[in-house]
């Protein structure tokens, strides 16, 4: 790498700090139509329907520091393997030429894929011409710019994954103002094939940001990241929809797919803000793929139609949930799954779960959180594990409609039968409503709950050494402050005038 190119790469670290103020021309005549799913056909994300606008929108074109795919041989709107491979080549040329390794995608559908590569984009792979290290994308908004996987490339032997090469410094990577559509519902998967959306391999150095970004129609896993001690992931104002439905149906409920599967190294933080998650067969966030022991901030988010849990982990330092709405079971999720998945109760199990692993003693801080409509238990610990539970003082914790399947033993808070498994509570206000079972199964737990409101439950259960300051058998006079569906997720308009993406 030349000194000049090295300087370009280093200067890309300013990319995120140079985002300008919000702007853009109001677009008219573009809207989304909602597909109605059937049990046989998983639901798909709302699709754009173009209508000739009375005042055609004015597009900004490529921001400074980026290169347009159109200027490097890309072809828009052609759904063939040949066009998809030409677009991959154009992305490589544009990302190599761009000071920020960021490719601008004009409005339209840009089909991508490779018939002879396991990963059709493999940024940073030497000699592969599948994207420069640090490859990123910006568009004109997620309702206008689409990167779409071309279905026939898979059937002709190609891979269906975007994979960032590990052991590489990718610098600042930005995916913003576009939709990536995995298009899985139009493909046939054999039993040994699955689709990942974006994979970030191990020992990767990167500051990875998804902003005003939509990921949809991924057969198995949305975004996975092994990362390293110098890896950061930030998700803001983004929407994840229809992730892992194909996988759970393919496996009749024995395998799941997750929206986010990151490793968060010690001393690092995952940040997810202002985002929406819908129709996920597994977990919204799965921290169980490897041992991270970092922290996470999940703030102002909305999740609905989640098959397993909101969070699954086997070792984190601290997880902070603030202004979060979570609904596990929905009729739409159930209608998307086949009978095998439903028999495995993959259509809305629980809320928080720890699995076996080396981690222990995770601190959960919950402020203004509502979790509802769970088929089984809400919060579940594994043998020998313990959690510190904080919050409920700057906004209540409300858990309602637990054990909707009516199993014999179900609880809101459940430690395992191992006496070394326990919760340590330090909670202000907790609200439980509609539990076909007991609130606590916590004989070894301890701590304080200042105020507990409960109604429509089978009783308080086993509280161990938990001190409850005041207990009320009635509805609570307050509710958590959580976002509505339309208050979070993608915005049809770009978030900023991205001409600020220039280097020194």
PDB file of C-alpha atoms in Angstrom, residues 312-495:
ATOM      1  CA  UNK A 312     -29.501 -14.377  24.565  1.00  0.00           C
ATOM      2  CA  UNK A 313     -26.028 -14.335  26.063  1.00  0.00           C
ATOM      3  CA  UNK A 314     -23.425 -16.423  27.820  1.00  0.00           C
ATOM      4  CA  UNK A 315     -21.317 -13.646  29.273  1.00  0.00           C
ATOM      5  CA  UNK A 316     -21.494  -9.849  29.099  1.00  0.00           C
ATOM      6  CA  UNK A 317     -20.329  -7.169  31.484  1.00  0.00           C
ATOM      7  CA  UNK A 318     -23.386  -4.896  31.326  1.00  0.00           C
ATOM      8  CA  UNK A 319     -26.483  -4.648  29.161  1.00  0.00           C
ATOM      9  CA  UNK A 320     -28.537  -1.454  29.408  1.00  0.00           C
ATOM     10  CA  UNK A 321     -32.094  -1.447  28.026  1.00  0.00           C
ATOM     11  CA  UNK A 322     -33.764   1.948  27.967  1.00  0.00           C
ATOM     12  CA  UNK A 323     -37.114   2.866  26.385  1.00  0.00           C
ATOM     13  CA  UNK A 324     -37.566  -0.554  24.801  1.00  0.00           C
ATOM     14  CA  UNK A 325     -40.806  -2.191  23.651  1.00  0.00           C
ATOM     15  CA  UNK A 326     -40.701  -5.954  23.068  1.00  0.00           C
ATOM     16  CA  UNK A 327     -43.508  -8.240  21.917  1.00  0.00           C
ATOM     17  CA  UNK A 328     -42.586 -11.865  21.366  1.00  0.00           C
ATOM     18  CA  UNK A 329     -45.612 -13.653  19.900  1.00  0.00           C
ATOM     19  CA  UNK A 330     -47.714 -12.073  17.161  1.00  0.00           C
ATOM     20  CA  UNK A 331     -50.253 -13.599  14.761  1.00  0.00           C
ATOM     21  CA  UNK A 332     -48.018 -12.523  11.883  1.00  0.00           C
ATOM     22  CA  UNK A 333     -45.045 -14.420  13.301  1.00  0.00           C
ATOM     23  CA  UNK A 334     -47.120 -17.534  13.872  1.00  0.00           C
ATOM     24  CA  UNK A 335     -48.549 -17.389  10.343  1.00  0.00           C
ATOM     25  CA  UNK A 336     -45.018 -17.159   8.939  1.00  0.00           C
ATOM     26  CA  UNK A 337     -43.894 -20.442  10.528  1.00  0.00           C
ATOM     27  CA  UNK A 338     -44.610 -23.998   9.467  1.00  0.00           C
ATOM     28  CA  UNK A 339     -46.131 -26.604  11.750  1.00  0.00           C
ATOM     29  CA  UNK A 340     -42.757 -28.035  12.766  1.00  0.00           C
ATOM     30  CA  UNK A 341     -41.541 -24.659  14.017  1.00  0.00           C
ATOM     31  CA  UNK A 342     -44.789 -24.060  15.880  1.00  0.00           C
ATOM     32  CA  UNK A 343     -44.599 -27.447  17.578  1.00  0.00           C
ATOM     33  CA  UNK A 344     -41.128 -26.417  18.804  1.00  0.00           C
ATOM     34  CA  UNK A 345     -42.695 -23.212  20.189  1.00  0.00           C
ATOM     35  CA  UNK A 346     -40.522 -20.994  18.026  1.00  0.00           C
ATOM     36  CA  UNK A 347     -43.212 -18.355  17.668  1.00  0.00           C
ATOM     37  CA  UNK A 348     -42.490 -16.203  20.712  1.00  0.00           C
ATOM     38  CA  UNK A 349     -40.805 -17.905  23.683  1.00  0.00           C
ATOM     39  CA  UNK A 350     -39.371 -15.393  26.143  1.00  0.00           C
ATOM     40  CA  UNK A 351     -37.544 -12.125  26.814  1.00  0.00           C
ATOM     41  CA  UNK A 352     -34.046 -12.549  28.306  1.00  0.00           C
ATOM     42  CA  UNK A 353     -32.016 -15.743  28.539  1.00  0.00           C
ATOM     43  CA  UNK A 354     -28.541 -16.827  29.580  1.00  0.00           C
ATOM     44  CA  UNK A 355     -27.056 -20.056  28.285  1.00  0.00           C
ATOM     45  CA  UNK A 356     -24.097 -22.127  29.411  1.00  0.00           C
ATOM     46  CA  UNK A 357     -20.712 -20.506  28.993  1.00  0.00           C
ATOM     47  CA  UNK A 358     -17.771 -19.029  30.867  1.00  0.00           C
ATOM     48  CA  UNK A 359     -19.427 -15.688  31.581  1.00  0.00           C
ATOM     49  CA  UNK A 360     -21.226 -14.892  34.818  1.00  0.00           C
ATOM     50  CA  UNK A 361     -22.540 -11.942  36.760  1.00  0.00           C
ATOM     51  CA  UNK A 362     -23.910  -9.834  33.906  1.00  0.00           C
ATOM     52  CA  UNK A 363     -25.495  -6.581  35.064  1.00  0.00           C
ATOM     53  CA  UNK A 364     -28.795  -5.720  33.389  1.00  0.00           C
ATOM     54  CA  UNK A 365     -30.083  -2.165  33.739  1.00  0.00           C
ATOM     55  CA  UNK A 366     -33.737  -1.851  32.678  1.00  0.00           C
ATOM     56  CA  UNK A 367     -35.402   1.566  32.503  1.00  0.00           C
ATOM     57  CA  UNK A 368     -38.743   2.139  30.766  1.00  0.00           C
ATOM     58  CA  UNK A 369     -39.004  -1.400  29.421  1.00  0.00           C
ATOM     59  CA  UNK A 370     -42.127  -3.287  28.375  1.00  0.00           C
ATOM     60  CA  UNK A 371     -42.036  -6.982  27.429  1.00  0.00           C
ATOM     61  CA  UNK A 372     -45.186  -8.899  26.522  1.00  0.00           C
ATOM     62  CA  UNK A 373     -46.769 -11.942  24.859  1.00  0.00           C
ATOM     63  CA  UNK A 374     -44.377 -14.750  25.727  1.00  0.00           C
ATOM     64  CA  UNK A 375     -45.277 -18.408  25.310  1.00  0.00           C
ATOM     65  CA  UNK A 376     -43.032 -19.493  28.188  1.00  0.00           C
ATOM     66  CA  UNK A 377     -40.994 -17.762  30.889  1.00  0.00           C
ATOM     67  CA  UNK A 378     -39.898 -14.168  30.546  1.00  0.00           C
ATOM     68  CA  UNK A 379     -36.417 -14.215  32.124  1.00  0.00           C
ATOM     69  CA  UNK A 380     -34.463 -17.436  32.541  1.00  0.00           C
ATOM     70  CA  UNK A 381     -31.052 -18.272  34.059  1.00  0.00           C
ATOM     71  CA  UNK A 382     -28.957 -21.373  33.487  1.00  0.00           C
ATOM     72  CA  UNK A 383     -27.395 -23.566  36.168  1.00  0.00           C
ATOM     73  CA  UNK A 384     -24.740 -21.853  38.245  1.00  0.00           C
ATOM     74  CA  UNK A 385     -25.281 -18.398  36.726  1.00  0.00           C
ATOM     75  CA  UNK A 386     -26.324 -15.145  38.301  1.00  0.00           C
ATOM     76  CA  UNK A 387     -27.401 -11.722  37.073  1.00  0.00           C
ATOM     77  CA  UNK A 388     -27.456  -8.332  38.718  1.00  0.00           C
ATOM     78  CA  UNK A 389     -30.742  -6.601  37.883  1.00  0.00           C
ATOM     79  CA  UNK A 390     -30.899  -2.824  38.181  1.00  0.00           C
ATOM     80  CA  UNK A 391     -33.303  -0.090  37.099  1.00  0.00           C
ATOM     81  CA  UNK A 392     -37.001   0.627  37.309  1.00  0.00           C
ATOM     82  CA  UNK A 393     -36.304   3.954  38.976  1.00  0.00           C
ATOM     83  CA  UNK A 394     -36.175   6.251  35.966  1.00  0.00           C
ATOM     84  CA  UNK A 395     -39.043   4.344  34.363  1.00  0.00           C
ATOM     85  CA  UNK A 396     -40.857   1.134  35.347  1.00  0.00           C
ATOM     86  CA  UNK A 397     -40.248  -2.409  34.141  1.00  0.00           C
ATOM     87  CA  UNK A 398     -43.483  -3.931  32.900  1.00  0.00           C
ATOM     88  CA  UNK A 399     -43.834  -7.609  31.944  1.00  0.00           C
ATOM     89  CA  UNK A 400     -47.209  -8.887  30.823  1.00  0.00           C
ATOM     90  CA  UNK A 401     -48.836 -11.904  29.185  1.00  0.00           C
ATOM     91  CA  UNK A 402     -46.376 -14.608  30.218  1.00  0.00           C
ATOM     92  CA  UNK A 403     -46.854 -18.352  29.641  1.00  0.00           C
ATOM     93  CA  UNK A 404     -49.457 -17.898  26.922  1.00  0.00           C
ATOM     94  CA  UNK A 405     -49.172 -21.626  26.149  1.00  0.00           C
ATOM     95  CA  UNK A 406     -50.268 -22.468  29.682  1.00  0.00           C
ATOM     96  CA  UNK A 407     -47.472 -24.896  30.572  1.00  0.00           C
ATOM     97  CA  UNK A 408     -47.412 -26.459  34.043  1.00  0.00           C
ATOM     98  CA  UNK A 409     -44.464 -24.449  35.388  1.00  0.00           C
ATOM     99  CA  UNK A 410     -43.880 -20.927  34.219  1.00  0.00           C
ATOM    100  CA  UNK A 411     -42.687 -17.728  35.831  1.00  0.00           C
ATOM    101  CA  UNK A 412     -41.688 -14.173  35.053  1.00  0.00           C
ATOM    102  CA  UNK A 413     -38.312 -14.462  36.801  1.00  0.00           C
ATOM    103  CA  UNK A 414     -36.830 -17.939  37.018  1.00  0.00           C
ATOM    104  CA  UNK A 415     -33.455 -19.043  38.318  1.00  0.00           C
ATOM    105  CA  UNK A 416     -32.392 -22.619  37.637  1.00  0.00           C
ATOM    106  CA  UNK A 417     -32.720 -25.424  40.174  1.00  0.00           C
ATOM    107  CA  UNK A 418     -29.006 -25.082  40.988  1.00  0.00           C
ATOM    108  CA  UNK A 419     -28.673 -23.131  44.288  1.00  0.00           C
ATOM    109  CA  UNK A 420     -25.680 -21.310  42.790  1.00  0.00           C
ATOM    110  CA  UNK A 421     -28.047 -19.716  40.289  1.00  0.00           C
ATOM    111  CA  UNK A 422     -29.629 -16.472  41.489  1.00  0.00           C
ATOM    112  CA  UNK A 423     -30.736 -12.933  40.681  1.00  0.00           C
ATOM    113  CA  UNK A 424     -29.534  -9.939  42.643  1.00  0.00           C
ATOM    114  CA  UNK A 425     -32.333  -7.349  42.442  1.00  0.00           C
ATOM    115  CA  UNK A 426     -32.053  -3.604  42.902  1.00  0.00           C
ATOM    116  CA  UNK A 427     -35.272  -2.503  41.212  1.00  0.00           C
ATOM    117  CA  UNK A 428     -37.512   0.517  41.726  1.00  0.00           C
ATOM    118  CA  UNK A 429     -40.901  -0.231  40.160  1.00  0.00           C
ATOM    119  CA  UNK A 430     -41.833  -3.607  38.662  1.00  0.00           C
ATOM    120  CA  UNK A 431     -45.198  -4.324  37.032  1.00  0.00           C
ATOM    121  CA  UNK A 432     -46.507  -7.796  36.169  1.00  0.00           C
ATOM    122  CA  UNK A 433     -49.841  -8.396  34.486  1.00  0.00           C
ATOM    123  CA  UNK A 434     -51.353 -11.512  32.948  1.00  0.00           C
ATOM    124  CA  UNK A 435     -49.127 -14.384  34.068  1.00  0.00           C
ATOM    125  CA  UNK A 436     -50.406 -17.944  33.813  1.00  0.00           C
ATOM    126  CA  UNK A 437     -48.084 -18.844  36.643  1.00  0.00           C
ATOM    127  CA  UNK A 438     -46.093 -17.212  39.432  1.00  0.00           C
ATOM    128  CA  UNK A 439     -44.086 -14.019  39.364  1.00  0.00           C
ATOM    129  CA  UNK A 440     -40.927 -15.409  41.010  1.00  0.00           C
ATOM    130  CA  UNK A 441     -39.209 -18.774  41.060  1.00  0.00           C
ATOM    131  CA  UNK A 442     -36.197 -17.392  42.901  1.00  0.00           C
ATOM    132  CA  UNK A 443     -35.493 -19.305  46.135  1.00  0.00           C
ATOM    133  CA  UNK A 444     -31.786 -18.395  46.040  1.00  0.00           C
ATOM    134  CA  UNK A 445     -32.171 -14.786  44.889  1.00  0.00           C
ATOM    135  CA  UNK A 446     -31.664 -11.653  46.936  1.00  0.00           C
ATOM    136  CA  UNK A 447     -31.915  -7.869  46.826  1.00  0.00           C
ATOM    137  CA  UNK A 448     -34.652  -5.242  46.775  1.00  0.00           C
ATOM    138  CA  UNK A 449     -37.753  -4.434  44.734  1.00  0.00           C
ATOM    139  CA  UNK A 450     -39.132  -1.129  46.002  1.00  0.00           C
ATOM    140  CA  UNK A 451     -42.626  -1.442  44.503  1.00  0.00           C
ATOM    141  CA  UNK A 452     -44.368  -4.402  42.874  1.00  0.00           C
ATOM    142  CA  UNK A 453     -47.690  -4.146  41.065  1.00  0.00           C
ATOM    143  CA  UNK A 454     -49.294  -7.415  40.040  1.00  0.00           C
ATOM    144  CA  UNK A 455     -52.646  -8.513  38.717  1.00  0.00           C
ATOM    145  CA  UNK A 456     -53.995 -11.542  36.879  1.00  0.00           C
ATOM    146  CA  UNK A 457     -51.216 -13.817  38.150  1.00  0.00           C
ATOM    147  CA  UNK A 458     -51.225 -17.106  40.071  1.00  0.00           C
ATOM    148  CA  UNK A 459     -49.334 -15.522  42.954  1.00  0.00           C
ATOM    149  CA  UNK A 460     -46.002 -14.038  43.862  1.00  0.00           C
ATOM    150  CA  UNK A 461     -44.112 -17.345  44.129  1.00  0.00           C
ATOM    151  CA  UNK A 462     -40.769 -18.012  45.793  1.00  0.00           C
ATOM    152  CA  UNK A 463     -38.874 -14.785  46.518  1.00  0.00           C
ATOM    153  CA  UNK A 464     -35.933 -16.121  48.531  1.00  0.00           C
ATOM    154  CA  UNK A 465     -34.188 -13.148  50.169  1.00  0.00           C
ATOM    155  CA  UNK A 466     -35.774 -10.519  47.922  1.00  0.00           C
ATOM    156  CA  UNK A 467     -37.209  -7.659  49.974  1.00  0.00           C
ATOM    157  CA  UNK A 468     -40.334  -6.130  48.434  1.00  0.00           C
ATOM    158  CA  UNK A 469     -41.037  -2.696  49.849  1.00  0.00           C
ATOM    159  CA  UNK A 470     -44.676  -2.337  48.825  1.00  0.00           C
ATOM    160  CA  UNK A 471     -46.874  -4.807  46.988  1.00  0.00           C
ATOM    161  CA  UNK A 472     -50.118  -3.951  45.201  1.00  0.00           C
ATOM    162  CA  UNK A 473     -52.674  -6.381  43.789  1.00  0.00           C
ATOM    163  CA  UNK A 474     -53.919  -3.977  41.132  1.00  0.00           C
ATOM    164  CA  UNK A 475     -53.010  -2.223  37.928  1.00  0.00           C
ATOM    165  CA  UNK A 476     -50.107   0.176  38.136  1.00  0.00           C
ATOM    166  CA  UNK A 477     -50.839   3.903  37.886  1.00  0.00           C
ATOM    167  CA  UNK A 478     -47.901   4.397  35.536  1.00  0.00           C
ATOM    168  CA  UNK A 479     -46.596   2.861  32.306  1.00  0.00           C
ATOM    169  CA  UNK A 480     -43.144   2.648  30.741  1.00  0.00           C
ATOM    170  CA  UNK A 481     -42.244   5.320  28.227  1.00  0.00           C
ATOM    171  CA  UNK A 482     -41.557   3.187  25.142  1.00  0.00           C
ATOM    172  CA  UNK A 483     -41.590   4.045  21.424  1.00  0.00           C
ATOM    173  CA  UNK A 484     -44.347   3.176  18.983  1.00  0.00           C
ATOM    174  CA  UNK A 485     -43.565   1.200  15.840  1.00  0.00           C
ATOM    175  CA  UNK A 486     -43.572   4.197  13.538  1.00  0.00           C
ATOM    176  CA  UNK A 487     -41.409   6.300  15.839  1.00  0.00           C
ATOM    177  CA  UNK A 488     -38.280   4.236  15.173  1.00  0.00           C
ATOM    178  CA  UNK A 489     -36.578   2.424  12.327  1.00  0.00           C
ATOM    179  CA  UNK A 490     -35.801   3.708   8.869  1.00  0.00           C
ATOM    180  CA  UNK A 491     -36.777   7.112   7.567  1.00  0.00           C
ATOM    181  CA  UNK A 492     -37.696   7.405   3.878  1.00  0.00           C
ATOM    182  CA  UNK A 493     -35.430  10.433   3.637  1.00  0.00           C
ATOM    183  CA  UNK A 494     -31.656  10.275   4.053  1.00  0.00           C
ATOM    184  CA  UNK A 495     -30.454  11.344   7.475  1.00  0.00           C
TER     185      UNK A 495
END
